[in-house]
Amino acid sequence: MKLPSCIVVKTRSENESEGKMSGLRQIAFYWKRGIGTFTASVKTAHTLANLGRKILILGCDLKAHTARLRSLFLIGVAIAFAVSAHAFATASDPLPADLIYRTFPSLPFSEVKQFDERAKPRVMERQRRLLEERYDLSDRPVQGVVMSGRRKAVQAGVRVKLPKGVSWGALAEKSPDEIREQGLLPAGFMPLPHVKHAIGGQVFPEVQINEMGRQEGRDLRRFDVDFDLPDHLTPEFPPPIFLTSHPELGDVSRGELLTIRNFNETMSGIITPVQMDGLRLLLTPFPQEEFNETEDRKAAEESLGVACLDCHSNFHTNAAFHLTPDVRPQAQRFRLETTSLRGLFNQQIHGSKRSLRSIEDFTEFEQRTAYFNGDHVSAARKGVNLLDRASQVSMMAQMQNMIDFPPAPKLDVSGRLDPSRASEKELEGERVFMGKGGCALCHVPQTAFMDNMHDLKLERFYKTGQSANDLVMLPDGPIKTFTLRGIKDSPPYLHDGRLMTLADTVEFFNLVLGTKLMQQEKDALVAYLLAL
């Protein structure tokens, strides 16, 4: 008689020594095929992990169930088990549906909230350790350089930490194979996980939370996580607003954050009625995955939801982040920083992965599915806002298409530096940008320093499959090339915000593109980027 399959969940509290066995507890689940008991074991492990327990899960019938065991990465449980690559390759059962669709809550809201609040200090401490291991997070501004609204200094210097005994010059001389095999790629160049990657969802900075609470009485704070980056490494707040229709006015924001409470007074007389109604919709909160009126949320009270401009503050960015809706399973979804909406009138594709071909498509997609992590079923449960293409989406798009880049007085009409206005260092940086640095191959000055989609193939430099705070690091594939106009206003950089400064960005591309720039050339390139 064939024995039933089994899974054993072993647990130990975090404050118990690895060498002590007295604190070890274990729970065994037995079943004759099927996924019901497996799902129960996974949820049990998840609950124990939220309570701060260290988890080890062992499966007896590994060949048949290895594919399912991989799902444990998705709930943030630390897994240690030994299986052969052949077992992964030959497992025939499909992965559970709950790796694709969001499942219904299995516990009352009050219990989920209690678990999350108890786990929150550990979650934030883990992310803090990761950030401090990867980066110098100190406040070191560039002397005399501020963002376009003149409300925040631009940060200076390379912040990514090198492996011990390695210099940037020596690293640049090594081949991708050498860097990968010797494990020398700086951790700060690798994908950055969400603060709570197993859950994901939108996370807002404190300044946005406070201002929305003050103006609208609406709470954008999550009870399970906080924003993870220091304020000085994020964009100025509130950002200025520049209109293509009124370049003579400069910043039309009056130094205020646009909200549903003040938009009419602020913009009356300078935008059209169609644009005004589009702006109203962009500022109106609608249900979202973590902020809604159901029991499946991460806000303490029932929430009206979030607005488009809660992340894209004043049509720019406040560095709010979530996970890409375009990838499954959960552990492989990369962190996604909010991009600026400046200059959308000049862009032909939208979205980091989706390559949507119009701002109308982007607007409609964001509210129908991206608000709910690409899960239309969850959207239907929580109250998706189904925008009408003709009477609503088109107006929202028209408003977005009026947002201009910040002034760049040193650029001429072709996007090149005016020698009579630029410094010699900036002009040297432009020469590096157009030539040896290879930057202009993708960031074309005549098209506002943007292009289509490119794959940097960073996986040449590190061994894929590594995990960091529940993110499994795999190749990114093609990612949209975003504009560099006004780039000093938009830290952190790259699609997931893994690069804190422009100096970090220059070092990253110097390595990835193999350009072998000298330090003087790197410094000049940063000076040039600050002029854009």
Short mmCIF file of C-alpha atoms in Angstrom, two decimals, residues 97-305:
data_model
loop_
_atom_site.label_atom_id
_atom_site.label_comp_id
_atom_site.label_asym_id
_atom_site.label_seq_id
_atom_site.Cartn_x
_atom_site.Cartn_y
_atom_site.Cartn_z
CA ALA A 97 -4.33 28.99 -9.34
CA ASP A 98 -3.71 31.18 -6.29
CA LEU A 99 -0.25 31.92 -7.68
CA ILE A 100 -2.01 33.82 -10.47
CA TYR A 101 -5.24 35.09 -8.93
CA ARG A 102 -5.60 36.80 -5.57
CA THR A 103 -7.29 34.50 -3.06
CA PHE A 104 -10.14 35.41 -0.73
CA PRO A 105 -9.04 36.28 2.83
CA SER A 106 -8.97 33.19 5.04
CA LEU A 107 -8.97 35.11 8.34
CA PRO A 108 -11.11 37.94 9.74
CA PHE A 109 -9.84 41.43 8.95
CA SER A 110 -9.14 42.16 12.64
CA GLU A 111 -6.82 39.13 12.89
CA VAL A 112 -5.01 39.93 9.65
CA LYS A 113 -4.48 43.52 10.82
CA GLN A 114 -3.19 42.32 14.19
CA PHE A 115 -0.75 39.87 12.57
CA ASP A 116 0.48 42.51 10.12
CA GLU A 117 0.97 45.15 12.81
CA ARG A 118 2.94 42.71 14.97
CA ALA A 119 5.11 41.71 12.01
CA LYS A 120 5.64 45.28 10.75
CA PRO A 121 8.71 46.17 12.89
CA ARG A 122 10.49 43.03 11.69
CA VAL A 123 9.50 43.68 8.09
CA MET A 124 10.83 47.23 8.20
CA GLU A 125 14.01 46.22 10.03
CA ARG A 126 14.75 43.59 7.41
CA GLN A 127 14.36 46.13 4.59
CA ARG A 128 16.46 48.70 6.48
CA ARG A 129 19.29 46.19 6.82
CA LEU A 130 19.15 45.38 3.12
CA LEU A 131 19.25 49.06 2.14
CA GLU A 132 22.12 49.85 4.49
CA GLU A 133 24.09 46.86 3.26
CA ARG A 134 23.65 48.03 -0.32
CA TYR A 135 23.86 51.82 -0.11
CA ASP A 136 25.29 54.87 1.61
CA LEU A 137 22.02 56.56 2.55
CA SER A 138 23.53 59.72 4.05
CA ASP A 139 22.38 63.24 3.13
CA ARG A 140 25.15 64.65 0.86
CA PRO A 141 23.74 67.21 -1.58
CA VAL A 142 25.46 68.56 -4.67
CA GLN A 143 26.74 72.01 -3.82
CA GLY A 144 24.47 74.67 -5.32
CA VAL A 145 22.26 72.27 -7.35
CA VAL A 146 18.54 72.04 -6.61
CA MET A 147 15.53 70.48 -8.32
CA SER A 148 13.33 72.49 -10.68
CA GLY A 149 10.96 73.74 -7.98
CA ARG A 150 13.96 74.84 -5.89
CA ARG A 151 12.53 72.99 -2.87
CA LYS A 152 15.09 70.20 -2.53
CA ALA A 153 18.80 69.70 -3.17
CA VAL A 154 20.04 67.07 -5.62
CA GLN A 155 22.08 64.34 -3.93
CA ALA A 156 25.73 63.80 -4.83
CA GLY A 157 28.10 60.87 -5.19
CA VAL A 158 27.98 57.15 -5.78
CA ARG A 159 25.88 55.51 -3.06
CA VAL A 160 26.11 51.86 -4.15
CA LYS A 161 28.60 50.00 -1.97
CA LEU A 162 31.34 47.95 -3.63
CA PRO A 163 32.33 44.44 -2.53
CA LYS A 164 35.35 44.50 -0.21
CA GLY A 165 38.70 44.88 -1.93
CA VAL A 166 37.24 46.04 -5.26
CA SER A 167 37.37 49.46 -6.92
CA TRP A 168 35.09 50.78 -9.64
CA GLY A 169 38.00 50.90 -12.05
CA ALA A 170 39.04 47.31 -11.35
CA LEU A 171 35.44 46.12 -11.62
CA ALA A 172 35.02 47.78 -15.02
CA GLU A 173 38.04 45.88 -16.34
CA LYS A 174 36.45 42.50 -15.62
CA SER A 175 34.25 40.62 -18.05
CA PRO A 176 30.60 39.89 -17.23
CA ASP A 177 31.49 36.20 -16.81
CA GLU A 178 34.24 37.02 -14.30
CA ILE A 179 31.94 39.30 -12.31
CA ARG A 180 29.21 36.66 -12.27
CA GLU A 181 31.43 33.73 -11.30
CA GLN A 182 33.26 35.71 -8.61
CA GLY A 183 30.05 37.23 -7.24
CA LEU A 184 31.37 40.79 -7.65
CA LEU A 185 28.31 42.63 -8.94
CA PRO A 186 27.52 45.23 -6.27
CA ALA A 187 24.28 44.32 -4.50
CA GLY A 188 22.98 47.84 -5.18
CA PHE A 189 23.04 47.08 -8.91
CA MET A 190 20.79 44.06 -8.45
CA PRO A 191 16.97 44.23 -8.43
CA LEU A 192 15.55 46.04 -5.39
CA PRO A 193 12.75 44.20 -3.56
CA HIS A 194 9.51 45.72 -2.39
CA VAL A 195 9.52 46.47 1.33
CA LYS A 196 7.13 43.50 1.73
CA HIS A 197 7.60 41.65 -1.50
CA ALA A 198 5.43 38.65 -0.68
CA ILE A 199 2.41 40.98 -0.42
CA GLY A 200 3.45 43.92 -2.62
CA GLY A 201 1.01 46.72 -3.31
CA GLN A 202 1.22 50.51 -3.40
CA VAL A 203 3.31 52.22 -0.73
CA PHE A 204 3.26 56.01 -0.40
CA PRO A 205 5.89 58.33 1.12
CA GLU A 206 5.12 60.09 4.37
CA VAL A 207 4.84 63.54 2.76
CA GLN A 208 2.07 62.37 0.43
CA ILE A 209 0.24 60.58 3.25
CA ASN A 210 0.35 63.65 5.48
CA GLU A 211 -0.74 66.10 2.79
CA MET A 212 -3.67 63.96 1.64
CA GLY A 213 -4.74 63.58 5.25
CA ARG A 214 -4.58 67.35 5.75
CA GLN A 215 -6.40 68.34 2.55
CA GLU A 216 -8.86 65.50 1.98
CA GLY A 217 -9.00 63.57 5.24
CA ARG A 218 -8.12 60.47 3.24
CA ASP A 219 -5.68 57.94 4.72
CA LEU A 220 -2.99 56.49 2.41
CA ARG A 221 -1.11 54.81 5.26
CA ARG A 222 -0.81 51.02 5.32
CA PHE A 223 -0.87 49.18 8.63
CA ASP A 224 1.57 46.49 7.44
CA VAL A 225 4.45 48.54 5.95
CA ASP A 226 5.94 52.03 5.70
CA PHE A 227 7.86 53.74 2.91
CA ASP A 228 11.47 52.59 2.98
CA LEU A 229 13.73 55.31 1.48
CA PRO A 230 14.99 58.46 3.25
CA ASP A 231 13.20 61.64 2.21
CA HIS A 232 16.38 63.29 0.86
CA LEU A 233 16.71 60.53 -1.76
CA THR A 234 13.23 61.17 -3.20
CA PRO A 235 11.81 63.94 -5.46
CA GLU A 236 10.94 67.37 -4.13
CA PHE A 237 7.42 67.71 -2.77
CA PRO A 238 5.18 69.07 -4.03
CA PRO A 239 6.74 69.13 -7.51
CA PRO A 240 6.21 72.06 -9.87
CA ILE A 241 3.81 71.80 -12.82
CA PHE A 242 4.69 73.09 -16.28
CA LEU A 243 2.15 73.33 -19.13
CA THR A 244 2.88 73.11 -22.85
CA SER A 245 0.09 75.63 -23.39
CA HIS A 246 1.56 78.24 -21.04
CA PRO A 247 5.37 78.14 -20.99
CA GLU A 248 5.35 81.81 -20.03
CA LEU A 249 3.74 80.99 -16.66
CA GLY A 250 6.44 78.63 -15.43
CA ASP A 251 5.30 76.60 -12.41
CA VAL A 252 1.49 76.81 -12.17
CA SER A 253 1.19 74.74 -8.97
CA ARG A 254 1.55 77.77 -6.64
CA GLY A 255 3.74 75.53 -4.52
CA GLU A 256 0.75 73.36 -3.59
CA LEU A 257 -0.16 69.72 -4.15
CA LEU A 258 -3.10 69.42 -6.53
CA THR A 259 -6.01 67.59 -4.86
CA ILE A 260 -9.73 67.20 -5.42
CA ARG A 261 -10.16 70.08 -2.94
CA ASN A 262 -8.13 72.75 -4.73
CA PHE A 263 -7.71 71.83 -8.40
CA ASN A 264 -10.47 74.06 -9.74
CA GLU A 265 -9.22 77.17 -7.98
CA THR A 266 -5.61 76.45 -8.94
CA MET A 267 -6.14 75.68 -12.63
CA SER A 268 -9.19 77.78 -13.49
CA GLY A 269 -8.52 80.07 -16.45
CA ILE A 270 -5.40 78.29 -17.67
CA ILE A 271 -6.79 74.95 -18.86
CA THR A 272 -9.86 74.11 -20.95
CA PRO A 273 -13.14 72.66 -19.64
CA VAL A 274 -12.28 69.29 -21.17
CA GLN A 275 -8.87 69.31 -19.48
CA MET A 276 -10.43 70.43 -16.20
CA ASP A 277 -12.81 67.48 -16.19
CA GLY A 278 -9.93 65.16 -17.03
CA LEU A 279 -8.02 66.61 -14.09
CA ARG A 280 -11.02 66.04 -11.83
CA LEU A 281 -11.02 62.35 -12.75
CA LEU A 282 -7.27 62.07 -12.26
CA LEU A 283 -7.72 63.42 -8.72
CA THR A 284 -10.78 61.33 -7.82
CA PRO A 285 -10.04 58.28 -5.65
CA PHE A 286 -11.27 54.91 -6.85
CA PRO A 287 -10.95 51.46 -5.24
CA GLN A 288 -7.53 49.83 -5.41
CA GLU A 289 -6.07 46.54 -4.19
CA GLU A 290 -4.83 47.77 -0.78
CA PHE A 291 -7.18 50.75 -0.42
CA ASN A 292 -10.85 49.84 -0.79
CA GLU A 293 -14.05 49.24 1.18
CA THR A 294 -13.80 45.45 1.50
CA GLU A 295 -12.18 43.35 4.24
CA ASP A 296 -9.31 42.58 1.85
CA ARG A 297 -7.31 45.78 2.28
CA LYS A 298 -4.25 47.21 4.04
CA ALA A 299 -5.78 50.47 5.27
CA ALA A 300 -7.04 50.59 8.84
CA GLU A 301 -10.45 51.97 7.83
CA GLU A 302 -12.59 51.40 4.78
CA SER A 303 -11.11 53.52 2.00
CA LEU A 304 -12.49 55.31 -1.05
CA GLY A 305 -9.31 54.21 -2.80
#
